[in-house]
Coordinates of C-alpha atoms in Angstrom, one line a residue:
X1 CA 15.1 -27.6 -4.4
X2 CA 17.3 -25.5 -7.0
X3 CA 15.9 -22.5 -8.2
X4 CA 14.9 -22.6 -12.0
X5 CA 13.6 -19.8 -14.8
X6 CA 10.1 -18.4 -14.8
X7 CA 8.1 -20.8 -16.9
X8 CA 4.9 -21.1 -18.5
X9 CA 4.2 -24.0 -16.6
X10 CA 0.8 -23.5 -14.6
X11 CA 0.5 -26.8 -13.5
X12 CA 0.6 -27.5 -9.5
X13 CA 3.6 -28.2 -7.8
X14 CA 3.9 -31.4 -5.9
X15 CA 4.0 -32.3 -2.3
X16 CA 4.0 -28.1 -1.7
X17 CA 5.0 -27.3 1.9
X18 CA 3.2 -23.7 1.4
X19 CA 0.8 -22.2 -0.8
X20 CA 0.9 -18.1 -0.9
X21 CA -2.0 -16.2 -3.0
X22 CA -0.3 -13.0 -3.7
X23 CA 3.1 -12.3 -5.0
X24 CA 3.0 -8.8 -3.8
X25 CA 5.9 -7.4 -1.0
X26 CA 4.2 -9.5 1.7
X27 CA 3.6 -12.7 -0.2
X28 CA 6.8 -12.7 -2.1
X29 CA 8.4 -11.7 1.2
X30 CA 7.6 -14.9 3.1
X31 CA 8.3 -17.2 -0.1
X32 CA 11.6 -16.2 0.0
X33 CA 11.8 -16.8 4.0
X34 CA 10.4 -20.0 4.1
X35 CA 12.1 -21.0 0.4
X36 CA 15.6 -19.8 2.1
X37 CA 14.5 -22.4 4.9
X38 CA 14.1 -25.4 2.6
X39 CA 10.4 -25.4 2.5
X40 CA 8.8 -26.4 -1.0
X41 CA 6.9 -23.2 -1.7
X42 CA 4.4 -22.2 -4.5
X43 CA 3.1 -18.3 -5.2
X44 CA -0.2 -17.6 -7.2
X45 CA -0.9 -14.9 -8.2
X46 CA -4.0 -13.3 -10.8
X47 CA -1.9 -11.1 -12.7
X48 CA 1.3 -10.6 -15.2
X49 CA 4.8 -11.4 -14.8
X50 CA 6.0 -7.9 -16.1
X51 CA 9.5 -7.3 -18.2
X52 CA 11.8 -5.5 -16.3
X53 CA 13.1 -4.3 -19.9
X54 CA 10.1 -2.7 -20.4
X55 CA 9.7 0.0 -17.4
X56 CA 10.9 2.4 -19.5
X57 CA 7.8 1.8 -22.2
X58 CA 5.7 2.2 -19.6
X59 CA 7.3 4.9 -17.9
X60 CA 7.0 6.5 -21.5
X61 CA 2.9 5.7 -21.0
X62 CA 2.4 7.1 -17.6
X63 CA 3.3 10.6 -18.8
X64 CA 1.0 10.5 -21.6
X65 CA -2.5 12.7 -20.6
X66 CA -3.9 9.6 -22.9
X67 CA -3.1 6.9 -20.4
X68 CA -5.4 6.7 -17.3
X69 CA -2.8 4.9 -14.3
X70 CA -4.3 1.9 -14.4
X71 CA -3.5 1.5 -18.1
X72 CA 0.7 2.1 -17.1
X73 CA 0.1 -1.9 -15.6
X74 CA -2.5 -3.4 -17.8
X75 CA -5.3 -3.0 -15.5
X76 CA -8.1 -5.4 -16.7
X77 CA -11.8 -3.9 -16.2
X78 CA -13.0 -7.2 -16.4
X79 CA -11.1 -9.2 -14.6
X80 CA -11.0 -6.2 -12.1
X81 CA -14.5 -5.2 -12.0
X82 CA -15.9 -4.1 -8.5
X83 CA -19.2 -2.4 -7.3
X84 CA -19.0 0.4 -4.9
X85 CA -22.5 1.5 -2.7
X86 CA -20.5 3.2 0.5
X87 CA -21.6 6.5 2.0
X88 CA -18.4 7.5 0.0
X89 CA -17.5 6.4 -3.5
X90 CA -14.3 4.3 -3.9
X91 CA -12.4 4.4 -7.6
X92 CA -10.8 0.8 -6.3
X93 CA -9.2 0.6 -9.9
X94 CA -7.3 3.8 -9.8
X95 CA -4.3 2.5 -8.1
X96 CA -4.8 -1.2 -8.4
X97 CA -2.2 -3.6 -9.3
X98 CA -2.3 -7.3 -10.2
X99 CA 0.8 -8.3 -11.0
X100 CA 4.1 -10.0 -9.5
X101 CA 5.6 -7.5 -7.4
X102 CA 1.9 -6.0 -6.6
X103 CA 1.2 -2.6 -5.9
X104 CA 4.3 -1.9 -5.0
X105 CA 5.0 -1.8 -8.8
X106 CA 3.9 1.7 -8.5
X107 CA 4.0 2.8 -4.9
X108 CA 5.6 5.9 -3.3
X109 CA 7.6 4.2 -1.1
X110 CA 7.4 5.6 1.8
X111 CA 8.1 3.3 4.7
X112 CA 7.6 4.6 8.4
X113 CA 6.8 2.8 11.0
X114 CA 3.7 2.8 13.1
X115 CA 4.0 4.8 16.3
X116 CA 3.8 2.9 19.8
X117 CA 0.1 4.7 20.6
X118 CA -1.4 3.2 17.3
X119 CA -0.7 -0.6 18.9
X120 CA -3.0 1.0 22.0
X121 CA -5.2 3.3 20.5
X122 CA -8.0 2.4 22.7
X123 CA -6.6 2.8 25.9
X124 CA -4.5 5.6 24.9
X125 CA -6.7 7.5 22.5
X126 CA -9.9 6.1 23.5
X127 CA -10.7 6.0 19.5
X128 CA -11.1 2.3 18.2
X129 CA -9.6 -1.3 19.5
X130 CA -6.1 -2.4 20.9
X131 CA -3.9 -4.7 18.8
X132 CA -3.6 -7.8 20.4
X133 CA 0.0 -7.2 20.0
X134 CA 2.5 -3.9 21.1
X135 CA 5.2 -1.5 19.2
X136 CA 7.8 -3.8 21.3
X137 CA 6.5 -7.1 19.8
X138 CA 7.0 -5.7 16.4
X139 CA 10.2 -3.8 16.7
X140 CA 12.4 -6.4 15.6
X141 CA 10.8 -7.4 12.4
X142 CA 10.7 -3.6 11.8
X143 CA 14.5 -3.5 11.5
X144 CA 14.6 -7.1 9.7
X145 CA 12.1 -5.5 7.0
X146 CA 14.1 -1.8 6.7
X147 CA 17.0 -4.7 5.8
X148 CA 14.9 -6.7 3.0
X149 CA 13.4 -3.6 1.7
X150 CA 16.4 -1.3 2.2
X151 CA 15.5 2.2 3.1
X152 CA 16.9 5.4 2.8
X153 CA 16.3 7.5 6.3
X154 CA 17.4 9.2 9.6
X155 CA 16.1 9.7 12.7
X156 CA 12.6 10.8 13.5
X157 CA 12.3 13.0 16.5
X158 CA 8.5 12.0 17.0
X159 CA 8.8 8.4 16.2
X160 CA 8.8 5.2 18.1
X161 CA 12.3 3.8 19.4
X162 CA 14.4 2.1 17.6
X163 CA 17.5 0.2 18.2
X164 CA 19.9 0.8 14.8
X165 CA 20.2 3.5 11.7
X166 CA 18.3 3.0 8.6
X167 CA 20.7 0.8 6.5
X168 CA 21.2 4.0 3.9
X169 CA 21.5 7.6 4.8
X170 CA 18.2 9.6 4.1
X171 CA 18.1 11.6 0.6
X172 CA 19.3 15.4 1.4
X173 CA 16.1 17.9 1.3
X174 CA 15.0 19.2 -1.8
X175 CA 15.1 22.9 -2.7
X176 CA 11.5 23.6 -1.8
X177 CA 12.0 21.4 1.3
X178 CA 13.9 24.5 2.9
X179 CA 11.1 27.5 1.6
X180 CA 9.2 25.6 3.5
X181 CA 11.6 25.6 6.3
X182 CA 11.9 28.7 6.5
X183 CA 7.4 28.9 7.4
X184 CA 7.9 26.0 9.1
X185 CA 10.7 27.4 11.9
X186 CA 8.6 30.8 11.6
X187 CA 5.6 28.5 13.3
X188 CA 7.5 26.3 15.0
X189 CA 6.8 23.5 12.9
X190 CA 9.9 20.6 13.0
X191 CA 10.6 19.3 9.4
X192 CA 12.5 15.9 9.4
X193 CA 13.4 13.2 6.6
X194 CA 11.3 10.7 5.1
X195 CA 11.9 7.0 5.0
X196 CA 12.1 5.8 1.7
X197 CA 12.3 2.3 0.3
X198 CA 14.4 3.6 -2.5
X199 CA 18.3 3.7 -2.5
X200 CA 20.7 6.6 -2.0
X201 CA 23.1 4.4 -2.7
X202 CA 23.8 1.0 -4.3
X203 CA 22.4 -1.6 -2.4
X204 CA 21.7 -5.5 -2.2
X205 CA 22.8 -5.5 -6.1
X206 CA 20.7 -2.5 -7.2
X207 CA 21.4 0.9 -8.3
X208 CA 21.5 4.0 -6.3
X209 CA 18.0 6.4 -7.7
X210 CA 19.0 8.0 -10.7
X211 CA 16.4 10.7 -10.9
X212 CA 13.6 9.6 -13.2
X213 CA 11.0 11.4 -11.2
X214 CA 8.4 9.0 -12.4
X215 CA 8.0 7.0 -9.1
X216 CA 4.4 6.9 -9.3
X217 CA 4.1 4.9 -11.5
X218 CA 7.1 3.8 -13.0
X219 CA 10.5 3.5 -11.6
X220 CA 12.5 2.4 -14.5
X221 CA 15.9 1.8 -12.8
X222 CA 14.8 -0.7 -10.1
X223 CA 16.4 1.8 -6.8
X224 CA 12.9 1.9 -5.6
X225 CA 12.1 -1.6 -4.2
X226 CA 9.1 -3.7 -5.2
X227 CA 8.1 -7.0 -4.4
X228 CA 10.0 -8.3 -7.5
X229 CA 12.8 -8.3 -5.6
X230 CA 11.9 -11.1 -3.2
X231 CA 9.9 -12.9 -5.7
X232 CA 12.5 -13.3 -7.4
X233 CA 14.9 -14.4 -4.5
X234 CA 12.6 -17.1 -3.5
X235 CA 12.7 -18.3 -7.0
X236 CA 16.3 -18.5 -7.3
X237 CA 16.0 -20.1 -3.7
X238 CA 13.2 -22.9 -5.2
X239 CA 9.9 -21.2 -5.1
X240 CA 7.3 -21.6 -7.7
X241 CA 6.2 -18.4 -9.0
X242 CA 2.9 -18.6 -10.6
X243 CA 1.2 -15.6 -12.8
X244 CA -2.3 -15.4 -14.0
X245 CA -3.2 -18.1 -11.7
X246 CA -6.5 -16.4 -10.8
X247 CA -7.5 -18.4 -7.4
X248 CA -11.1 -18.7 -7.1
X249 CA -11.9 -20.9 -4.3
X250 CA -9.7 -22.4 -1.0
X251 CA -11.4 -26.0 -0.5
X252 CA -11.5 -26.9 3.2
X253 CA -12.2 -29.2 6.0
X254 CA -13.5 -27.9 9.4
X255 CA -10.1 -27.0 10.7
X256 CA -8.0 -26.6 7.4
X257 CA -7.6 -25.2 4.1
X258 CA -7.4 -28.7 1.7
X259 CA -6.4 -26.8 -1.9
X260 CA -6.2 -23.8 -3.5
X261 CA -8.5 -23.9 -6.8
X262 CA -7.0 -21.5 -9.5
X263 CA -7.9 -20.7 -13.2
X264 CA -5.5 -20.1 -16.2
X265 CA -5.3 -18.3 -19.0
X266 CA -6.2 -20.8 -21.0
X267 CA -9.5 -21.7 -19.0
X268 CA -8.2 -24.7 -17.7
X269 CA -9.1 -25.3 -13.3
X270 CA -6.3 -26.8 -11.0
X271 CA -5.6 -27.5 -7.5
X272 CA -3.0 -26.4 -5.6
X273 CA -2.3 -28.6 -2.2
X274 CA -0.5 -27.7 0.4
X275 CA 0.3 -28.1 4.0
X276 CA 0.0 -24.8 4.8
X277 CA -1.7 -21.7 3.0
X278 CA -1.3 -17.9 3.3
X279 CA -3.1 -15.2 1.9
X280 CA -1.7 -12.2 0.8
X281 CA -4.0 -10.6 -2.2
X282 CA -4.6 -7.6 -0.1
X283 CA -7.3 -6.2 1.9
X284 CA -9.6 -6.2 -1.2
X285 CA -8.8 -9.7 -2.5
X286 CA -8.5 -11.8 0.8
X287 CA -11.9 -10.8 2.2
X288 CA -13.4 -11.7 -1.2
X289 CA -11.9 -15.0 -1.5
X290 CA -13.2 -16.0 1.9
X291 CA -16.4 -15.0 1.4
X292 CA -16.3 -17.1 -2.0
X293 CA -14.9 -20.1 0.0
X294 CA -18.3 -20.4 1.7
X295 CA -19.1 -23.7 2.4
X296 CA -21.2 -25.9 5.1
X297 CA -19.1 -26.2 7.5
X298 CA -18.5 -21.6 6.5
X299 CA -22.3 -20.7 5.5
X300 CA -20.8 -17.3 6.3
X301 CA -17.6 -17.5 4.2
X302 CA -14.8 -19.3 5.1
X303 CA -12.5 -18.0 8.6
X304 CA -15.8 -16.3 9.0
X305 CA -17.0 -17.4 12.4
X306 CA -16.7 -14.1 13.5
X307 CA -18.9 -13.2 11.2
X308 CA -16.2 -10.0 10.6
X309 CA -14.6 -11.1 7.3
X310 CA -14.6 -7.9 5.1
X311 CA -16.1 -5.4 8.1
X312 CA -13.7 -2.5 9.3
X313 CA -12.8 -1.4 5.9
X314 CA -10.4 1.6 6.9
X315 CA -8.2 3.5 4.7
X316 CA -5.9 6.6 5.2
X317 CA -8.0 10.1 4.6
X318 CA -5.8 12.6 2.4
X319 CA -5.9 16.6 3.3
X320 CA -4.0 19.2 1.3
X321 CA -3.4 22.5 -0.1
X322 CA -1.4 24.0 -3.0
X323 CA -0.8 27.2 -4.2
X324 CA 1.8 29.6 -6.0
X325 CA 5.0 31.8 -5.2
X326 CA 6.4 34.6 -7.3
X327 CA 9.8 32.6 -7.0
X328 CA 10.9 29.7 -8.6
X329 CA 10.3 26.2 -6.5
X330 CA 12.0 24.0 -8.8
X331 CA 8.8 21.7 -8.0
X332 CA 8.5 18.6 -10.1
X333 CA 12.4 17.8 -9.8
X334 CA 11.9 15.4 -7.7
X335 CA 9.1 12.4 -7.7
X336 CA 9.3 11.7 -4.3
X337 CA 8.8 13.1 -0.5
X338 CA 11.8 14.1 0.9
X339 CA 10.5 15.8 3.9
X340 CA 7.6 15.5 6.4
X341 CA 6.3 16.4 9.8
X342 CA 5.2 14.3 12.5
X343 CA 4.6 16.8 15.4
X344 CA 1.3 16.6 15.5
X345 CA 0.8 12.5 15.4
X346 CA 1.0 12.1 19.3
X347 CA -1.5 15.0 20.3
X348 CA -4.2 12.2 18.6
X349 CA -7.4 11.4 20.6
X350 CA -11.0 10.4 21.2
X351 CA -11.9 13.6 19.1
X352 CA -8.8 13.9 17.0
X353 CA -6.9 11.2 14.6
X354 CA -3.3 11.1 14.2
X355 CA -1.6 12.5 10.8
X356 CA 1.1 13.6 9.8
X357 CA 2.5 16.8 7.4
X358 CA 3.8 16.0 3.6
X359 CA 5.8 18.2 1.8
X360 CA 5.5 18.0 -2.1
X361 CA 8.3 17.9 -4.6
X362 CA 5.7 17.7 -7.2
X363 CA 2.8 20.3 -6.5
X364 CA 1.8 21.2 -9.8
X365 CA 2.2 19.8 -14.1
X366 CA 5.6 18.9 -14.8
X367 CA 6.8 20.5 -18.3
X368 CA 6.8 17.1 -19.8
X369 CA 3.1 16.5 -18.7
X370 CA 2.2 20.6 -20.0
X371 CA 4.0 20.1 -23.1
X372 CA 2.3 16.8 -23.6
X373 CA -1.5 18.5 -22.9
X374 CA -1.3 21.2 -25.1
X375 CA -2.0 21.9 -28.7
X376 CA 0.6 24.8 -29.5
X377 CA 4.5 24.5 -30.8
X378 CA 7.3 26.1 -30.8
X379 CA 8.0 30.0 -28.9
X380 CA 4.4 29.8 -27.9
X381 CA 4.9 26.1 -26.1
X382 CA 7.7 27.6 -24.7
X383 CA 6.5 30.5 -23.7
X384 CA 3.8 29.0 -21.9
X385 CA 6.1 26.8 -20.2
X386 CA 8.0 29.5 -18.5
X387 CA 4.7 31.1 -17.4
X388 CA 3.1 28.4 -16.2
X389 CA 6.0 25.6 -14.4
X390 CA 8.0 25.9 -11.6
X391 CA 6.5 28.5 -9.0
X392 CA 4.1 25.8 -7.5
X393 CA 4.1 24.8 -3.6
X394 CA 1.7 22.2 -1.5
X395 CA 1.6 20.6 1.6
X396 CA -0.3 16.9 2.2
X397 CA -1.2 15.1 5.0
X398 CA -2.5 11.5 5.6
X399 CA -5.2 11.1 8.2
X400 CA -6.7 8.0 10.3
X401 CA -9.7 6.4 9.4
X402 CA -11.2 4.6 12.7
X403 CA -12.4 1.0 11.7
X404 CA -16.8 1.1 11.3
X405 CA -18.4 -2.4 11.1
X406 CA -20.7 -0.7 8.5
X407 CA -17.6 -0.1 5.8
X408 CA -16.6 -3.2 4.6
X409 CA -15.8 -5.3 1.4
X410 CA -18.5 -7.9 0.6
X411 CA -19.8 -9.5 -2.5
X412 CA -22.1 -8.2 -5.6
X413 CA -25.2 -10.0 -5.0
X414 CA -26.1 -8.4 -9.2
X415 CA -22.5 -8.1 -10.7
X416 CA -19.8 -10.6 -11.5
X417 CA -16.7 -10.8 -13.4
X418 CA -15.1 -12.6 -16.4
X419 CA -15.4 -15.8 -14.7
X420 CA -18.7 -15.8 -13.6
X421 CA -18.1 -14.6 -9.8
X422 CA -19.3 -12.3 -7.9
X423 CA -17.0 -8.6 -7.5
X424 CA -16.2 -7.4 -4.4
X425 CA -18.4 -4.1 -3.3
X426 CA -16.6 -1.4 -1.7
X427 CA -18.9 -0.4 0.5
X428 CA -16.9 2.9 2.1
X429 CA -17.8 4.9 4.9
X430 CA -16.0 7.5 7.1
X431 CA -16.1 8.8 10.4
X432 CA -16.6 12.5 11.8
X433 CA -13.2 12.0 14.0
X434 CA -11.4 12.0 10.4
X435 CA -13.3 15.0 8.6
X436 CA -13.0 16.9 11.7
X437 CA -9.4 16.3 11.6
X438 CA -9.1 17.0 7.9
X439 CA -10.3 20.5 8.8
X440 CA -7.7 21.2 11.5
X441 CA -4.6 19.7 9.7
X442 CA -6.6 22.1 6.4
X443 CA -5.8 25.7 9.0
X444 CA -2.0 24.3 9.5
X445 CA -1.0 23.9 5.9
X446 CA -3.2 27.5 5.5
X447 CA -1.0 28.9 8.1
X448 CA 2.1 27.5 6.6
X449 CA 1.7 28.6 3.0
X450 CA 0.8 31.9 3.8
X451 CA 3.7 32.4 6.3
X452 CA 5.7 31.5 2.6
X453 CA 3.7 34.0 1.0
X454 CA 2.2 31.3 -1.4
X455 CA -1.2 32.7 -2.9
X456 CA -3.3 29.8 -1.9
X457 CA -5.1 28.5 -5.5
X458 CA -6.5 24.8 -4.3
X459 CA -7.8 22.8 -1.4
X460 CA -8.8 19.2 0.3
X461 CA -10.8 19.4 2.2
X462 CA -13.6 17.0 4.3
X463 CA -15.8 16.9 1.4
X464 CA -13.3 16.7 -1.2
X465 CA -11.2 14.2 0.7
X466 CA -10.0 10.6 -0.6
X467 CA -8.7 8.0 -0.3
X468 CA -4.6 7.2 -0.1
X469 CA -5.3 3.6 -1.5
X470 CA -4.3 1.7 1.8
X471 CA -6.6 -1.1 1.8
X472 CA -6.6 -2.0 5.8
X473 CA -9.1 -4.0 8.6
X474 CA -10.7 -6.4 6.7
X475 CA -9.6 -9.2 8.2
X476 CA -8.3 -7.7 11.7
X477 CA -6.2 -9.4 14.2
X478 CA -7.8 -10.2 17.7
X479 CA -6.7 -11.8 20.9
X480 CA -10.8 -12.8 21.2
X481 CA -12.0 -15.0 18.0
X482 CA -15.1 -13.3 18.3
X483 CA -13.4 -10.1 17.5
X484 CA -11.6 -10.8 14.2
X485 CA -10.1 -12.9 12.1
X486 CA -6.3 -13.6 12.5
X487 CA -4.6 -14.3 16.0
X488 CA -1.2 -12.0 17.2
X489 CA 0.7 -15.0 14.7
X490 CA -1.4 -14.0 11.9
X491 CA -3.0 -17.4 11.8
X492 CA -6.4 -17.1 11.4
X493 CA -9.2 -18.0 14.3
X494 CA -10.7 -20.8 12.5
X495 CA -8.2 -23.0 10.5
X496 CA -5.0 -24.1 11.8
X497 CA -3.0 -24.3 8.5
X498 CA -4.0 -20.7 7.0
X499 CA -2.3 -17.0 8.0
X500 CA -2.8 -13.7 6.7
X501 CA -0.1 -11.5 5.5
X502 CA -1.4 -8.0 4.6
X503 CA -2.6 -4.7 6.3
X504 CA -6.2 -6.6 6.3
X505 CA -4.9 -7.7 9.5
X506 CA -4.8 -4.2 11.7
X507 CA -7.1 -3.3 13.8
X508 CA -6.3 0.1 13.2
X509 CA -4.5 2.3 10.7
X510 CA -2.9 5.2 12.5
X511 CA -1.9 7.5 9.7
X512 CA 1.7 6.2 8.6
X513 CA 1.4 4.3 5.2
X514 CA 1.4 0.6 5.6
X515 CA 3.5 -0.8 3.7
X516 CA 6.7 -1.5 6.1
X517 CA 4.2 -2.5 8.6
X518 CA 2.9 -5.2 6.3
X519 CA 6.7 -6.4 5.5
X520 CA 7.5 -6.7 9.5
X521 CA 3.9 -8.7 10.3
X522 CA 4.6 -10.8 7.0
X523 CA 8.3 -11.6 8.5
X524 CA 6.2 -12.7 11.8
X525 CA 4.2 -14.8 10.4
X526 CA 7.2 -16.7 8.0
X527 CA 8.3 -17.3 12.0
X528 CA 5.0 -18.6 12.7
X529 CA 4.6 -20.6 9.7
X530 CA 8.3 -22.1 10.0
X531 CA 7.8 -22.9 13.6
X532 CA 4.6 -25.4 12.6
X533 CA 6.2 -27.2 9.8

């Protein structure tokens, strides 16, 4: 196949090796795997194909107090509607993307990987199930991804093994980064680089970061990867790249996935066929399209045997505290995590999670954002920019959530959306392992802004907590069929021709964020998919 330009050509493609739902990182990730191989491959995906040429427009947005983040990437209420009746209320819209290049369009991009302990968190923490797989299995497509994503890092002292450097040096600390170094050697607290999926220098054709400091949500120059990248390489390589192709239904036989049925913009209902299908929507999206696949031969939703599609909703818990310095901290330089602290992460057990320690660049308004919010001009906007930016200081932390059968995505019996069909509910719930851990990792970041002499003006803490936006468990990988949904390949229990590429698939979260973890698992399953055609 020879690649060819984005169309507005919704129609399906013929004789389609593979069918992906998703053109996130982890969809557009094995497109251009199995495109690269020769396979004819064709991405859907519900949401826009966004301009490149106009980042900077919405970069211009997302530091406007009038535009809520979802508005930065045409979030659609409708389209995106949800319900949410958990213990704990979950804004699922807040940092949602539908789009090519999914929510990576607006990601931090911090990319560690998992520790080995999280692959055997039941036998070594005696908190939650083993993967069916180990750190070891893994390891591999944990350098391929660092490669495909490119990342920016340096050794961890507390981190798993690994067998090469990060393909780009790690970004130099920023000038708060050493005020807190100097609390953090006075406690005995190690400080180390962060792993970044952004360039420190020009690489695989794009720039080095320039310095926006609008990561979240916009990274106008393209040095911060997003799934664009590789939805755009399998393109070139002969995918089909489908936007607003909204798929609202995966027809199927006993064994296999038959079609997936999609809408358009203009109302009209296709059918995509394929020999082989995988899902990659995210852990929101996948569970609800199974359970809208029900069926007679899946009364329960489809892959469903288990009767676990959409139970073990986990996310990552966040914990923090912020306060001020009579010194300037030249906060809000820099829109991204430079250092971190993983010293803690190990000491996890049956009664405490695993997290780890974030130092912010960005504690505090930037004087953009204050000169934006207020009403005055002139020396007294100035002057109350000198008073008020520059002296601010915080420390974060993200904290394991153990997977509970009783938080879980399911289906609006009441609400539905534009199209008639039923929203997912968010039904959240969290454990008292992760509160009580919130609480301890709350005394540490005490400890280390008051050894910095910060006066301490805000804090999270277990009943403020939220949520980091790391939709995980929902469709968990098991050796047993009983116990989940996917096998160790990703292929799912109950259908030979369909695999899961998304953190839906882990048993458990540990505390890193996901998304490097996702790119390895979906470079596993391209392996696995490649090997059956």
């Amino acid at each position: 196949m020879n690649g060819a330009a984005p169309t507005d050509d919704r129609t399906p493609v013929a004789e389609a090796d593979v069918c992906i739902v998703g053109a996130g990182p982890a969809g557009s990730l094995v497109a251009d795997r199995l495109a690269s191989a020769g396979h004819r491959v064709v991405v859907l995906d519900a949401g826009l194909r966004f301009d490149p040429s106009e980042r900077i427009r919405r970069q211009e947005r997302a530091i406007r107090p009038y535009y809520d983040r979802p508005d930065v990437w045409d979030g659609d209420p409708e389209r995106d509607a949800y319900s949410a009746t958990g213990e704990w209320f979950y804004p699922l819209n807040h940092a949602r993307v539908k789009g090519i290049g999914g929510s990576t369009l607006h990601w931090q991009g911090m990319v560690m990987r998992l520790h080995e302990a999280d692959f055997n968190s039941g036998s070594e923490r005696g908190a939650g199930p083993d993967w069916p797989i180990e750190y070891a299995d893994l390891r591999p497509y944990y350098a391929d991804a660092e490669a495909e994503l490119g990342v920016s890092g340096a050794d961890i002292p507390f981190g798993p093994p690994r067998e090469e450097p990060h393909p780009m040096p790690a970004f130099p600390p920023s000038y708060s980064d050493s005020l807190f170094a100097a609390a953090c050697d006075e406690l005995g607290i190690a400080m180390h680089p962060v792993p970044n999926a952004r360039n420190s220098e020009s690489y695989d054709g794009r720039s080095e970061c320039v310095g926006y400091g609008t990561c979240q949500p916009v990274c106008p120059s393209g040095a911060k990867y997003d799934g664009t990248v590789h939805a755009e390489s399998a393109e070139a390589q002969g995918a089909r790249v489908i936007d607003r192709a909204r798929v609202t239904e995966l027809e199927h036989g006993p064994n296999q996935v038959e079609a997936a049925v999609y809408v358009t913009p203009d109302g009209d209902e296709h059918r995509q066929e394929a020999d082989a299908f995988v899902l990659a929507a995210g852990g929101v999206e996948i569970p609800r399209l199974l359970l809208l696949s029900e069926s007679d031969h899946y009364p329960d939703g489809l892959a469903n045997s288990s009767g676990l599609v959409g139970r073990y909703f986990m996310d990552h818990l966040f914990a923090g505290a912020g306060g001020r310095l009579d010194e300037p901290t030249r906060q809000n330089h820099v829109g991204f995590l430079t250092s971190e602290s993983h010293q803690f992460y190990d000491d996890a057990d049956e009664e405490f999670a695993p997290f780890k320690l974030e130092f912010f660049n960005y504690a505090g308004p930037s004087p953009v954002e204050m000169a934006l919010s207020g009403d005055d001009w002139g020396d007294e906007l100035l002057g109350r920019l000198r008073e008020g930016y520059g002296n601010h200081v915080a420390v974060g932390a993200l904290v394991e959530q153990l997977p509970r059968e009783d938080s879980y995505i399911g289906l609006d019996p009441d609400r539905t959306d534009d199209l008639g069909n039923p929203v997912p509910d968010v039904h959240w719930n969290v454990g008292d392992r992760a509160l009580r851990t919130i609480e301890r990792v709350n005394d540490i970041q005490h400890g280390i802004l008051e050894t910095l002499g910060a006066e301490i003006e805000w804090t999270v803490g277990p009943e403020e907590t939220g949520p980091a936006y790391h939709h995980m468990g929902t469709t968990r990988m098991s050796a047993d069929p009983s116990e989940g949904v996917v096998d160790a390949t990703l292929r799912t229990h109950d259908l030979d021709n369909c695999w899961i590429a998304s953190s839906s698939v882990f048993p458990t979260g540990g505390a890193m964020n996901p998304t490097l973890t996702i790119a390895a698992l979906a470079l596993k399953a391209a392996d696995s998919i490649e090997a059956s055609l």
